[in-house]
Coordinates of C-alpha atoms in Angstrom, one line a residue:
A1 CA 40.7 24.5 51.1
V2 CA 37.8 22.6 52.5
L3 CA 35.2 24.5 50.4
A4 CA 37.4 24.0 47.3
A5 CA 37.6 20.3 47.9
L6 CA 33.8 20.1 48.4
R7 CA 32.8 22.2 45.3
R8 CA 29.7 21.0 43.4
S9 CA 31.8 19.1 40.8
S10 CA 34.2 17.5 43.3
P11 CA 34.4 13.7 43.5
L12 CA 34.8 14.1 47.2
L13 CA 31.4 15.7 47.7
P14 CA 29.4 12.4 47.7
V15 CA 31.8 10.9 50.2
A16 CA 31.5 13.9 52.5
T17 CA 27.7 13.7 52.2
R18 CA 27.8 10.1 53.1
V19 CA 29.8 10.7 56.3
G20 CA 27.8 13.8 57.4
V21 CA 24.3 12.5 56.8
S22 CA 25.0 9.0 58.1
A23 CA 26.8 10.1 61.3
A24 CA 24.0 12.6 62.1
A25 CA 21.3 10.0 61.4
A26 CA 23.1 7.4 63.6
G27 CA 23.2 9.9 66.5
W28 CA 19.6 10.9 66.2
L29 CA 18.5 7.2 66.0
T30 CA 20.3 6.2 69.1
M31 CA 18.9 9.2 70.9
L32 CA 15.4 8.1 69.9
L33 CA 16.2 4.6 71.2
G34 CA 17.2 6.1 74.6
V35 CA 20.9 5.2 74.5
G36 CA 22.9 7.3 76.9
R37 CA 25.9 7.8 74.7
P38 CA 24.8 8.5 71.1
Y39 CA 28.3 9.8 70.2
W40 CA 29.5 6.1 70.1
A41 CA 27.1 5.5 67.2
V42 CA 28.3 8.7 65.5
V43 CA 31.9 7.7 65.8
T44 CA 31.1 4.2 64.4
A45 CA 29.2 5.5 61.4
A46 CA 32.0 7.9 60.6
A47 CA 34.8 5.3 61.2
I48 CA 33.6 2.7 58.8
F49 CA 33.6 4.9 55.7
Q50 CA 36.3 4.1 53.2
A51 CA 37.0 5.0 49.6
N52 CA 34.1 2.9 48.2
L53 CA 31.2 0.7 49.1
V54 CA 33.1 -2.6 49.1
L55 CA 35.8 -1.3 51.4
T56 CA 33.2 0.3 53.7
W57 CA 31.4 -3.1 54.0
R58 CA 34.6 -4.8 55.0
R59 CA 35.5 -2.1 57.5
A60 CA 32.0 -2.3 59.0
L61 CA 32.3 -6.1 59.5
Q62 CA 35.7 -5.6 61.1
R63 CA 34.4 -2.9 63.4
V64 CA 31.4 -5.0 64.6
L65 CA 33.5 -8.1 65.1
G66 CA 36.2 -6.1 67.0
N67 CA 33.7 -4.4 69.2
L68 CA 31.9 -7.7 70.0
L69 CA 35.1 -9.3 71.1
G70 CA 36.2 -6.2 72.9
L71 CA 33.0 -6.3 74.9
A72 CA 33.7 -9.9 75.8
L73 CA 37.2 -8.9 76.9
F74 CA 35.9 -6.0 79.0
T75 CA 33.4 -8.3 80.7
A76 CA 36.2 -10.7 81.5
L77 CA 38.3 -7.9 83.0
L78 CA 35.5 -6.5 85.3
P79 CA 36.7 -8.5 88.3
V80 CA 40.1 -6.9 87.9
I81 CA 38.7 -3.4 87.3
G82 CA 36.6 -3.8 90.5
I83 CA 39.7 -4.1 92.7
G84 CA 40.2 -0.4 92.8
P85 CA 41.2 2.8 90.9
L86 CA 44.8 1.7 90.4
A87 CA 43.6 -1.5 88.7
L88 CA 41.2 0.5 86.5
V89 CA 44.1 2.8 85.4
L90 CA 46.4 -0.2 84.6
V91 CA 43.7 -1.9 82.6
A92 CA 43.1 1.3 80.6
L93 CA 46.8 1.7 79.9
A94 CA 47.3 -1.9 78.9
A95 CA 44.3 -1.7 76.5
Q96 CA 45.7 1.5 75.0
F97 CA 49.1 0.0 74.5
A98 CA 47.6 -3.1 72.8
A99 CA 45.4 -0.9 70.6
E100 CA 48.4 1.3 69.5
A101 CA 50.4 -1.8 68.8
T102 CA 47.8 -3.6 66.7
M103 CA 45.6 -1.0 65.0
S104 CA 47.9 -0.2 62.2
R105 CA 48.4 -3.9 61.4
N106 CA 44.9 -5.3 61.8
Y107 CA 41.9 -3.0 62.3
W108 CA 39.5 -5.5 63.9
L109 CA 42.2 -6.7 66.3
G110 CA 42.9 -3.1 67.3
S111 CA 39.2 -2.6 67.8
V112 CA 39.2 -5.5 70.3
F113 CA 41.5 -3.4 72.6
V114 CA 40.0 0.0 71.8
T115 CA 36.6 -1.1 73.3
P116 CA 37.8 -2.0 76.8
M117 CA 40.0 1.1 76.8
A118 CA 37.0 3.3 76.0
L119 CA 34.7 1.7 78.5
S120 CA 37.4 1.9 81.2
M121 CA 37.8 5.6 80.6
V122 CA 34.1 6.0 81.0
E123 CA 34.5 4.5 84.5
F124 CA 37.0 7.2 85.4
A125 CA 34.0 9.7 85.6
G126 CA 32.0 7.4 87.9
Y127 CA 30.8 3.9 88.3
R128 CA 28.3 2.6 85.7
P129 CA 26.6 -0.8 85.8
A130 CA 28.5 -3.2 83.5
S131 CA 25.3 -4.3 81.8
E132 CA 24.5 -0.7 80.9
L133 CA 27.9 0.0 79.4
V134 CA 28.1 -3.2 77.4
G135 CA 24.5 -2.8 76.2
D136 CA 25.0 0.8 75.1
R137 CA 28.2 0.0 73.4
W138 CA 26.8 -2.9 71.5
L139 CA 23.7 -1.1 70.4
D140 CA 25.6 2.0 69.3
T141 CA 28.1 -0.1 67.3
C142 CA 25.3 -2.0 65.5
V143 CA 23.2 1.1 64.8
G144 CA 26.2 3.1 63.7
A145 CA 27.5 0.4 61.3
A146 CA 24.0 -0.3 59.9
V147 CA 23.2 3.4 59.3
G148 CA 26.6 4.0 57.8
L149 CA 26.2 1.1 55.3
L150 CA 22.7 2.2 54.5
G151 CA 23.9 5.7 53.8
C152 CA 26.8 4.4 51.6
V153 CA 24.2 2.4 49.5
L154 CA 21.6 5.2 49.2
I155 CA 24.1 8.1 48.6
T156 CA 25.7 6.8 45.5
N157 CA 29.1 8.0 44.3
R158 CA 28.8 8.0 40.5
R159 CA 31.6 10.6 40.3
A160 CA 34.2 8.0 41.2
S161 CA 34.6 6.9 37.6
G162 CA 35.0 10.5 36.6
R163 CA 38.4 10.5 38.2
I164 CA 39.7 7.9 35.7
G165 CA 39.4 10.3 32.7
G166 CA 41.6 12.9 34.4
A167 CA 44.1 10.3 35.6
L168 CA 44.3 8.9 32.0
D169 CA 45.0 12.4 30.6
R170 CA 47.7 13.1 33.1
L171 CA 49.4 9.8 32.4
S172 CA 49.2 10.2 28.7
A173 CA 50.7 13.7 28.9
A174 CA 53.6 12.4 31.1
V175 CA 54.3 9.5 28.8
A176 CA 54.3 11.8 25.7
E177 CA 57.1 13.9 27.3
T178 CA 59.3 10.8 27.6
H179 CA 59.6 10.7 23.8
A180 CA 61.6 13.9 23.9
V181 CA 63.8 12.9 26.8
T182 CA 66.9 12.2 24.6
G183 CA 69.7 14.6 25.7
A184 CA 67.9 15.8 28.7
A185 CA 69.7 16.6 32.0
P186 CA 69.7 14.0 34.7
G187 CA 67.4 16.2 36.9
T188 CA 64.9 16.4 34.1
V189 CA 64.9 12.6 33.7
A190 CA 64.3 12.1 37.4
A191 CA 61.5 14.6 37.6
L192 CA 59.8 13.0 34.6
R193 CA 60.2 9.6 36.1
D194 CA 58.5 10.8 39.3
R195 CA 55.7 12.3 37.3
V196 CA 55.0 9.1 35.4
T197 CA 55.1 7.1 38.6
T198 CA 52.7 9.5 40.3
A199 CA 50.3 9.4 37.3
L200 CA 50.4 5.5 37.3
V201 CA 49.6 5.4 41.0
D202 CA 46.8 8.0 40.7
L203 CA 45.2 6.0 37.8
R204 CA 45.3 2.7 39.7
D205 CA 43.8 4.3 42.8
A206 CA 41.0 5.9 40.7
V207 CA 40.2 2.6 39.0
D208 CA 40.2 0.6 42.3
V209 CA 37.8 3.2 43.9
A210 CA 35.5 3.1 41.0
E211 CA 35.4 -0.7 40.8
G212 CA 34.2 -0.8 44.4
E213 CA 31.2 1.4 43.9
W214 CA 27.8 0.2 42.6
W215 CA 25.7 1.8 39.9
Q216 CA 28.6 3.0 37.9
R217 CA 29.1 3.8 34.3
A218 CA 31.1 1.2 32.4
L219 CA 34.8 1.7 33.1
P220 CA 37.2 2.1 30.1
A221 CA 39.1 -1.1 30.9
E222 CA 40.9 -1.4 27.6
R223 CA 42.1 2.2 27.7
V224 CA 43.3 1.8 31.3
E225 CA 45.2 -1.3 30.4
R226 CA 46.8 0.3 27.4
A227 CA 47.7 3.5 29.4
E228 CA 49.3 1.5 32.2
R229 CA 51.3 -0.6 29.7
D230 CA 52.6 2.6 28.1
G231 CA 53.4 4.1 31.4
H232 CA 55.5 1.1 32.5
R233 CA 57.3 1.1 29.2
A234 CA 58.0 4.8 29.7
L235 CA 59.4 4.1 33.1
A236 CA 61.7 1.4 31.6
T237 CA 62.9 3.9 29.0
L238 CA 63.6 6.6 31.6
A239 CA 65.5 4.1 33.8
A240 CA 67.7 3.1 30.8
T241 CA 68.3 6.8 30.0
G242 CA 69.2 7.5 33.6
T243 CA 71.7 4.6 33.6
V244 CA 73.3 5.9 30.4
R245 CA 73.6 9.4 32.0
D246 CA 75.3 7.9 35.1
E247 CA 77.8 6.0 33.0
E248 CA 78.7 9.0 30.9
A249 CA 79.1 11.1 34.1
A250 CA 81.4 8.4 35.5

């Protein structure tokens, strides 16, 4: 399944290349800089990647901001952590709870709590000077985010716009089937409604991804607008047909 998704013509291949090359480069660079934990840079480089360049840029800013504030929080908690092992465990648990509660709602806020949680867990293996931990984390975060963004810019994803053509074809085929829906069974109407809805969502997702990439071919804006309008009209027709079927059944 992985090899099929990453075939030469796959639109996912540029994205996978971005992640692999940038994560490896970030790790090698931090090793050359003498940082003791290059995997932090690898994780950062991989974590910032999103569907397109614009979203990746936003995620990188959120990651850097969250880690910076998290380092400040960890520094403020050092007197508590220094009390003893029990205090260290309680700080780590509290940070993990806060991260789980906030990450799905706000990424940068969740990163604020992930950072002290990660640094506290490093302390489980043995004491490390606070300046060393904070310095390594900050350098790894900046290097990982910078290398990830650079990789996203240099490794272009010109295939993103190619998804639009296939999405338009699927939506057009689904809309065409609605013209012959008269007299169809309720199950057929529901299945066709789901198919049109899925095609509309796929088309909008393909357009949003392509719009966030640079160095793209011109997008077929008029064709997309016309296809979406036809799709929503088809959904209205299917909804009306389903209502009639329900009334007849009653």
